[in-house]
Coordinates of C-alpha atoms and ligand atoms in Angstrom, one line a residue:
M177 CA 101.2 151.4 94.5
S178 CA 103.9 149.2 93.0
Y179 CA 105.8 146.0 94.0
R180 CA 109.5 145.2 93.8
V181 CA 110.4 142.0 91.9
I182 CA 113.9 140.5 91.9
V183 CA 114.6 138.4 88.8
E184 CA 117.1 135.6 89.5
P185 CA 119.6 134.4 88.4
T186 CA 120.6 137.9 87.1
G187 CA 119.5 139.8 90.2
E188 CA 117.8 142.5 88.1
V189 CA 115.1 144.5 89.9
I190 CA 111.9 145.7 88.4
E191 CA 109.0 147.8 89.8
V192 CA 105.6 146.3 88.8
E193 CA 102.6 148.6 89.0
E194 CA 99.4 147.3 90.6
D195 CA 97.6 146.7 87.3
Q196 CA 100.7 145.4 85.4
T197 CA 101.8 141.8 84.8
I198 CA 105.4 141.0 85.7
L199 CA 106.2 140.6 81.9
Q200 CA 104.7 144.0 81.0
A201 CA 106.8 145.7 83.6
A202 CA 110.0 143.8 82.8
L203 CA 109.9 144.4 79.1
R204 CA 109.2 148.1 79.6
Q205 CA 112.2 148.4 82.0
G206 CA 114.6 146.6 79.6
V207 CA 114.6 143.3 81.5
W208 CA 114.2 140.5 79.1
L209 CA 112.2 137.4 80.2
P210 CA 111.4 134.4 77.9
F211 CA 107.9 134.5 76.4
A212 CA 105.9 133.8 73.2
C213 CA 102.1 134.1 73.1
G214 CA 101.9 136.8 75.9
H215 CA 98.5 135.7 77.0
G216 CA 98.8 132.6 79.1
T217 CA 98.4 129.8 76.6
C218 CA 101.9 128.6 75.5
A219 CA 103.7 128.2 78.8
T220 CA 107.0 129.6 77.4
C221 CA 107.1 132.3 80.2
K222 CA 106.8 129.8 83.1
C223 CA 109.1 130.8 86.0
D224 CA 109.6 129.7 89.6
L225 CA 108.1 131.9 92.3
V226 CA 110.8 131.8 95.0
E227 CA 109.2 134.4 97.4
G228 CA 106.0 136.3 97.6
Y229 CA 102.4 136.0 96.4
V230 CA 100.8 136.5 92.9
D231 CA 97.4 136.6 91.3
H232 CA 97.7 134.1 88.4
G233 CA 95.3 136.2 86.2
D234 CA 94.2 134.5 83.0
A235 CA 96.8 131.7 83.0
S236 CA 95.2 128.8 81.1
P237 CA 94.8 125.7 83.3
F238 CA 96.6 123.8 80.5
A239 CA 99.6 126.1 80.3
L240 CA 99.8 126.2 84.1
M241 CA 98.3 123.2 85.8
D242 CA 96.9 123.3 89.4
M243 CA 99.8 121.0 90.5
E244 CA 102.3 123.5 89.1
R245 CA 100.6 126.4 90.8
D246 CA 100.9 124.5 94.1
E247 CA 104.6 123.9 93.3
G248 CA 105.2 127.7 93.0
K249 CA 105.2 128.0 89.2
I250 CA 103.9 131.2 87.6
L251 CA 103.3 132.5 84.0
V252 CA 104.9 136.0 84.1
C253 CA 102.7 137.1 81.1
C254 CA 99.6 136.8 83.3
A255 CA 100.8 137.0 87.0
K256 CA 100.4 140.2 88.9
P257 CA 102.3 140.6 92.2
E258 CA 100.4 140.8 95.4
S259 CA 103.6 141.4 97.4
D260 CA 107.3 142.0 96.7
L261 CA 108.6 139.0 94.9
V262 CA 111.7 136.9 94.0
I263 CA 111.3 134.9 90.8
E264 CA 113.7 132.6 89.0
A265 CA 113.6 132.5 85.2
D266 CA 115.4 130.3 82.7
I267 CA 117.1 133.1 80.8
D268 CA 118.9 131.8 77.7
V269 CA 119.2 134.8 75.3
D270 CA 119.8 133.9 71.7
P271 CA 122.9 135.8 70.4
D272 CA 120.9 137.1 67.4
F273 CA 118.2 138.6 69.7
K274 CA 118.5 142.4 69.8
G275 CA 116.2 142.8 72.8
Y276 CA 114.7 146.2 71.7
Q277 CA 112.8 147.7 74.6
V278 CA 109.0 147.4 74.5
G279 CA 107.1 150.7 74.3
D280 CA 103.5 151.9 74.2
Y281 CA 102.6 153.8 71.0
S282 CA 99.7 155.7 69.5
G283 CA 99.0 154.6 66.0
E284 CA 96.6 156.1 63.4
I285 CA 95.1 153.8 60.9
T286 CA 96.0 155.2 57.5
A287 CA 94.9 152.4 55.2
I288 CA 92.7 149.3 55.3
T289 CA 92.9 147.0 52.3
D290 CA 91.2 143.7 51.5
L291 CA 93.9 141.2 50.7
T292 CA 91.5 138.2 50.4
P293 CA 87.8 137.7 51.5
T294 CA 89.1 136.8 55.0
I295 CA 92.3 138.8 55.4
K296 CA 92.7 142.6 55.6
E297 CA 95.9 144.6 55.6
L298 CA 96.1 147.6 58.1
V299 CA 98.6 150.3 58.0
L300 CA 99.3 152.2 61.3
K301 CA 101.3 155.4 61.4
I302 CA 102.8 155.4 64.9
D303 CA 103.8 158.5 66.8
R304 CA 107.5 157.7 67.0
P305 CA 109.9 155.1 65.6
M306 CA 109.7 151.6 66.9
Q307 CA 112.9 149.5 66.7
F308 CA 112.0 145.8 66.0
Q309 CA 113.5 142.7 64.4
A310 CA 111.8 141.4 61.2
G311 CA 109.4 138.7 62.4
Q312 CA 108.4 140.2 65.7
Y313 CA 104.8 141.2 66.6
I314 CA 102.8 143.9 68.4
N315 CA 100.0 143.7 70.8
L316 CA 96.9 145.8 69.9
D317 CA 94.1 147.0 72.1
L318 CA 90.7 147.6 70.4
P319 CA 87.8 149.7 71.7
G320 CA 85.4 147.8 73.9
I321 CA 87.4 144.5 73.7
D322 CA 89.0 143.0 76.8
G323 CA 92.7 142.2 76.6
S324 CA 95.1 142.9 73.7
R325 CA 95.6 140.7 70.6
A326 CA 98.9 139.8 68.9
F327 CA 99.6 140.6 65.3
S328 CA 102.9 140.2 63.5
I329 CA 104.5 143.1 61.7
A330 CA 104.5 142.5 57.9
N331 CA 106.8 145.3 56.9
T332 CA 110.6 145.6 57.4
P333 CA 112.3 147.5 60.2
A334 CA 113.4 150.1 57.7
A335 CA 109.9 151.7 57.9
D336 CA 110.2 152.4 61.6
T337 CA 107.1 154.7 62.0
E338 CA 104.8 152.4 59.9
I339 CA 103.3 149.1 60.9
R340 CA 101.6 146.9 58.4
L341 CA 99.5 144.0 59.7
Q342 CA 97.7 141.2 57.8
V343 CA 94.7 140.2 59.9
R344 CA 92.6 137.1 59.3
Q345 CA 89.0 137.3 60.6
V346 CA 88.5 134.5 63.1
P347 CA 84.9 133.2 63.1
E348 CA 83.3 134.6 66.3
G349 CA 86.5 136.5 67.1
A350 CA 85.9 139.7 69.0
A351 CA 89.0 141.7 67.9
T352 CA 89.4 140.4 64.4
G353 CA 85.6 140.9 64.0
Y354 CA 86.0 144.5 65.0
I355 CA 89.0 145.0 62.6
H356 CA 87.1 143.5 59.7
E357 CA 83.7 145.1 60.3
K358 CA 84.1 148.3 62.2
L359 CA 87.6 149.7 62.1
Q360 CA 87.9 152.9 60.0
V361 CA 90.8 154.9 58.5
G362 CA 91.6 157.7 60.9
E363 CA 90.9 155.7 64.1
V364 CA 93.7 155.8 66.6
L365 CA 94.8 152.6 68.3
T366 CA 97.4 151.9 71.0
P367 CA 99.9 149.2 69.9
S368 CA 102.7 148.1 72.1
G369 CA 105.8 146.2 71.1
P370 CA 108.0 144.8 69.8
Y371 CA 107.5 141.3 71.1
G372 CA 108.6 137.8 70.2
Q373 CA 111.5 135.5 69.5
F374 CA 110.6 134.8 65.9
F375 CA 113.4 136.4 63.9
V376 CA 116.1 135.2 61.4
R377 CA 119.2 133.8 63.2
K378 CA 121.4 135.8 60.8
S379 CA 124.6 134.6 62.4
D380 CA 123.8 131.1 61.2
V381 CA 124.4 131.1 57.4
K382 CA 122.4 128.0 56.5
D383 CA 119.8 128.3 53.7
V384 CA 116.4 129.2 55.1
I385 CA 113.0 127.6 54.5
F386 CA 109.9 129.6 55.3
I387 CA 106.6 127.8 55.6
A388 CA 103.6 130.0 56.1
G389 CA 99.8 129.3 56.3
G390 CA 97.2 132.0 55.4
S391 CA 97.9 135.3 57.2
G392 CA 101.0 133.6 58.7
L393 CA 102.7 135.1 55.6
S394 CA 103.0 138.4 57.6
S395 CA 106.2 137.6 59.6
P396 CA 107.9 135.7 56.8
E397 CA 107.1 138.6 54.4
S398 CA 109.0 141.0 56.8
M399 CA 111.9 138.6 57.3
I400 CA 112.3 137.8 53.6
L401 CA 112.1 141.5 52.5
D402 CA 114.6 142.4 55.2
L403 CA 117.0 139.6 54.0
L404 CA 116.7 140.5 50.3
E405 CA 116.9 144.3 50.9
N406 CA 120.1 143.8 52.8
G407 CA 121.7 141.8 50.0
D408 CA 121.7 138.5 52.0
S409 CA 123.1 135.8 49.7
R410 CA 121.8 132.6 51.4
K411 CA 119.2 130.7 49.6
I412 CA 115.7 131.5 50.7
Y413 CA 112.6 129.4 50.1
L414 CA 109.1 130.5 50.7
F415 CA 106.2 128.0 50.8
H416 CA 102.8 129.7 51.3
G417 CA 99.7 127.6 51.8
V418 CA 96.1 128.8 51.4
R419 CA 92.9 127.2 50.4
N420 CA 92.2 128.6 46.9
V421 CA 93.2 131.4 44.5
S422 CA 90.9 133.9 46.2
E423 CA 92.8 133.4 49.5
L424 CA 96.2 133.8 47.8
Y425 CA 97.7 137.3 48.3
H426 CA 101.0 139.0 47.5
D427 CA 101.5 136.4 44.9
E428 CA 102.7 138.9 42.3
L429 CA 105.1 140.5 44.8
F430 CA 106.8 137.2 45.6
K431 CA 106.9 136.2 41.9
E432 CA 108.6 139.5 41.1
L433 CA 111.1 138.9 44.0
A434 CA 111.8 135.4 42.7
D435 CA 112.5 136.8 39.2
K436 CA 114.8 139.5 40.6
H437 CA 116.7 137.5 43.2
E438 CA 118.5 134.3 42.1
N439 CA 118.6 133.2 45.7
F440 CA 114.9 133.4 46.3
V441 CA 112.4 130.6 45.5
Y442 CA 108.6 131.0 45.9
I443 CA 106.2 128.2 45.9
P444 CA 102.5 128.8 46.7
A445 CA 100.3 125.7 47.5
L446 CA 96.5 125.5 47.3
N447 CA 94.9 122.7 49.3
E448 CA 91.3 123.2 47.9
P449 CA 91.5 125.0 44.5
E450 CA 88.2 125.9 42.9
A451 CA 87.5 124.4 39.5
D452 CA 87.6 127.8 37.8
D453 CA 90.9 128.7 39.6
N454 CA 92.7 127.0 36.7
W455 CA 95.5 126.4 39.2
Q456 CA 98.7 125.0 37.6
G457 CA 100.8 125.2 40.8
F458 CA 101.2 122.8 43.7
K459 CA 97.9 121.2 44.9
G460 CA 98.0 120.0 48.5
F461 CA 99.0 121.3 51.9
V462 CA 101.9 123.6 52.3
H463 CA 104.1 121.0 54.2
E464 CA 103.5 118.6 51.3
A465 CA 104.8 121.2 48.9
A466 CA 108.0 121.5 50.9
I467 CA 108.3 117.7 51.1
A468 CA 107.8 117.5 47.3
Y469 CA 110.4 120.2 46.6
F470 CA 113.1 118.9 48.8
D471 CA 112.3 115.2 48.2
G472 CA 111.6 115.0 52.0
K473 CA 115.2 115.8 52.9
F474 CA 115.7 119.0 54.9
A475 CA 119.1 118.6 56.7
G476 CA 121.4 121.6 56.4
H477 CA 118.7 124.2 56.5
K478 CA 117.0 126.5 59.0
A479 CA 113.2 126.5 59.0
Y480 CA 110.8 129.3 60.1
L481 CA 107.2 128.3 60.4
C482 CA 104.3 130.8 60.8
G483 CA 100.6 130.3 61.0
P484 CA 97.9 128.2 62.6
S485 CA 98.8 125.3 65.0
P486 CA 97.7 122.4 62.7
M487 CA 99.9 123.7 59.9
I488 CA 102.8 124.2 62.2
D489 CA 102.5 120.7 63.7
A490 CA 102.3 119.1 60.3
A491 CA 105.3 121.1 59.1
I492 CA 107.4 120.1 62.2
T493 CA 106.6 116.5 61.7
A494 CA 107.6 116.7 58.0
L495 CA 110.9 118.6 58.8
M496 CA 111.9 116.3 61.6
Q497 CA 111.2 113.2 59.5
G498 CA 113.4 114.9 56.9
R499 CA 116.3 115.1 59.4
L500 CA 115.9 118.7 60.5
F501 CA 116.2 119.0 64.3
E502 CA 114.7 121.2 67.0
K503 CA 117.6 123.7 67.1
D504 CA 117.0 124.6 63.4
I505 CA 113.2 125.0 63.6
H506 CA 111.7 128.3 64.7
M507 CA 108.0 129.1 64.8
E508 CA 105.3 131.6 65.5
K509 CA 102.0 129.9 66.2
F510 CA 99.0 132.1 65.7
L511 CA 97.2 131.0 68.8
T512 CA 93.7 132.3 69.7
A513 CA 91.6 132.2 72.8
A514 CA 90.1 129.0 71.5
D515 CA 93.5 127.3 71.5
G516 CA 94.0 128.3 75.2
A517 CA 90.6 126.8 76.1
D518 CA 91.3 123.6 74.1
G519 CA 94.5 123.1 76.0
E520 CA 96.7 124.1 73.1
Q521 CA 100.3 124.3 74.1
R522 CA 103.7 124.2 72.5
S523 CA 104.2 121.3 70.1
A524 CA 104.6 118.0 72.0
L525 CA 107.6 117.4 69.8
F526 CA 109.4 120.4 71.3
K527 CA 110.6 121.1 74.9
R528 CA 110.6 124.9 74.3
I529 CA 110.0 127.4 71.5
Ligands
FAD123 C1 102.5 135.9 68.4 C2 101.2 135.9 67.6 C3 101.2 136.6 66.4 C4 100.0 136.6 65.6 N1 100.0 137.3 64.4 C5 98.9 137.3 63.6 C6 98.9 137.9 62.3 O1 99.9 138.5 61.9 N2 97.8 137.8 61.6 C7 96.7 137.2 62.0 O2 95.7 137.1 61.3 N3 96.7 136.6 63.3 C8 97.8 136.6 64.0 N4 97.7 136.0 65.3 C9 96.5 135.4 65.7 C10 95.6 136.5 66.3 O3 96.3 137.0 67.5 C11 94.3 135.9 66.7 O4 93.6 135.5 65.6 C12 93.5 137.0 67.5 O5 94.0 137.1 68.8 C13 92.0 136.5 67.6 O6 91.4 137.5 68.4 P1 89.8 137.7 68.3 O7 89.5 138.6 69.4 O8 89.3 138.0 67.0 O9 89.3 136.2 68.7 P2 89.0 135.8 70.2 O10 87.8 136.5 70.7 O11 90.2 135.8 71.0 O12 88.5 134.3 69.9 C14 89.1 133.4 69.0 C15 88.2 132.2 68.9 O13 88.1 131.5 70.2 C16 86.8 131.5 70.6 N5 86.9 131.7 72.1 C17 87.0 132.9 72.7 N6 87.1 132.7 74.0 C18 87.0 131.4 74.2 C19 86.9 130.5 75.4 N7 87.1 131.0 76.6 N8 86.8 129.2 75.2 C20 86.6 128.7 73.9 N9 86.7 129.4 72.8 C21 86.8 130.7 73.0 C22 86.1 132.5 69.8 O14 84.7 132.2 69.7 C23 86.8 132.5 68.5 O15 86.3 131.5 67.6 C24 98.9 136.0 66.1 C25 98.9 135.3 67.3 C26 100.0 135.3 68.0 C27 100.0 134.5 69.3
FES124 S1 104.0 133.8 77.0 FE1 103.1 133.4 78.9 S2 102.0 131.6 78.5 FE2 102.7 132.2 76.5

């Protein structure tokens, strides 16, 4: 059983299977709809339901309020049709977005490495090449765990049958708990992707500032390696914030890249170094490191922020106070189920991601 969904204003038609969300079906049929978190917490995928009926699924009451449901709003990442539908989406495709079609893959775990006490790197060998843009993410299903979880791809698109992930264990987290405590080399998982709007706007040649927190280094790592491997000459700054030396990873890799590439600057920041860390680098939060480096003036750059919500919100405030505006700030917030329950949404400073 499937339902027919007409997407206005383009008039494209998709077939949505009974157990699919509108977004799952659209992306697999090459119809792009705006979205970010993919699981009902960020509200980026909000559309108008013009005709028909849906089950709102797991839409968070904060991302889709009761009043909005009554007004005919839906979140396409959660909504499943209960009849044929007409929906209206705000489709505004970025010229740098390549729109690679989402696919379902089988991926064997070929390596699991401890990067820090709380972050593991996984390598998945997938059954066929996946085209993606550096910075995008996959959704991963794990055995016995309801729903899929988003993880950003840390390698560059050049390795198209390999996916590297950097996964932080979330306290009480079901999926990241499984990955850290049970997952074995040789296990086969079912990733789908690529997803997301976090990629370098290469057509804009402004210098770029990456601000990453913890395992939020994953996307910037892919984006920076991609830029440098392709000989991009713009100036690239990476600020990576972690708590202490034991949580700092790929430090050597980025130091070597900074030595090799004149246009790359790497600044790690520790906000709680241990006494025996003997830390000589920047002490403080990562946005403070960026403020110190740029003397609080960010105009003329593009910024890409990746990591937990508090880090991103602090970085947005710093960047905007330093005269960088919304159109030049892009972000990937590592939202979890707790954020959805707390009413976490897009930054109040932003109308849309
Ligand atoms: C686009 C995107 C890309 C991401 N990329 C990465 C990445 O590269 N690396 C990375 O480490 N992380 C990344 N994340 C974050 C990652 O997806 C989450 O950490 C992961 O989904 C957590 O899953 P979990 O099952 O372990 O935790 P969950 O079980 O989802 O729970 C998370 C927390 O919320 C609590 N919780 C669960 N349900 C509820 C509820 N109903 N009410 C209140 N609290 C609740 C849990 O107790 C736990 O503390 C990304 C997130 C997004 C959106
Ligand atoms: S993409 Fe649907 S709520 Fe985030």
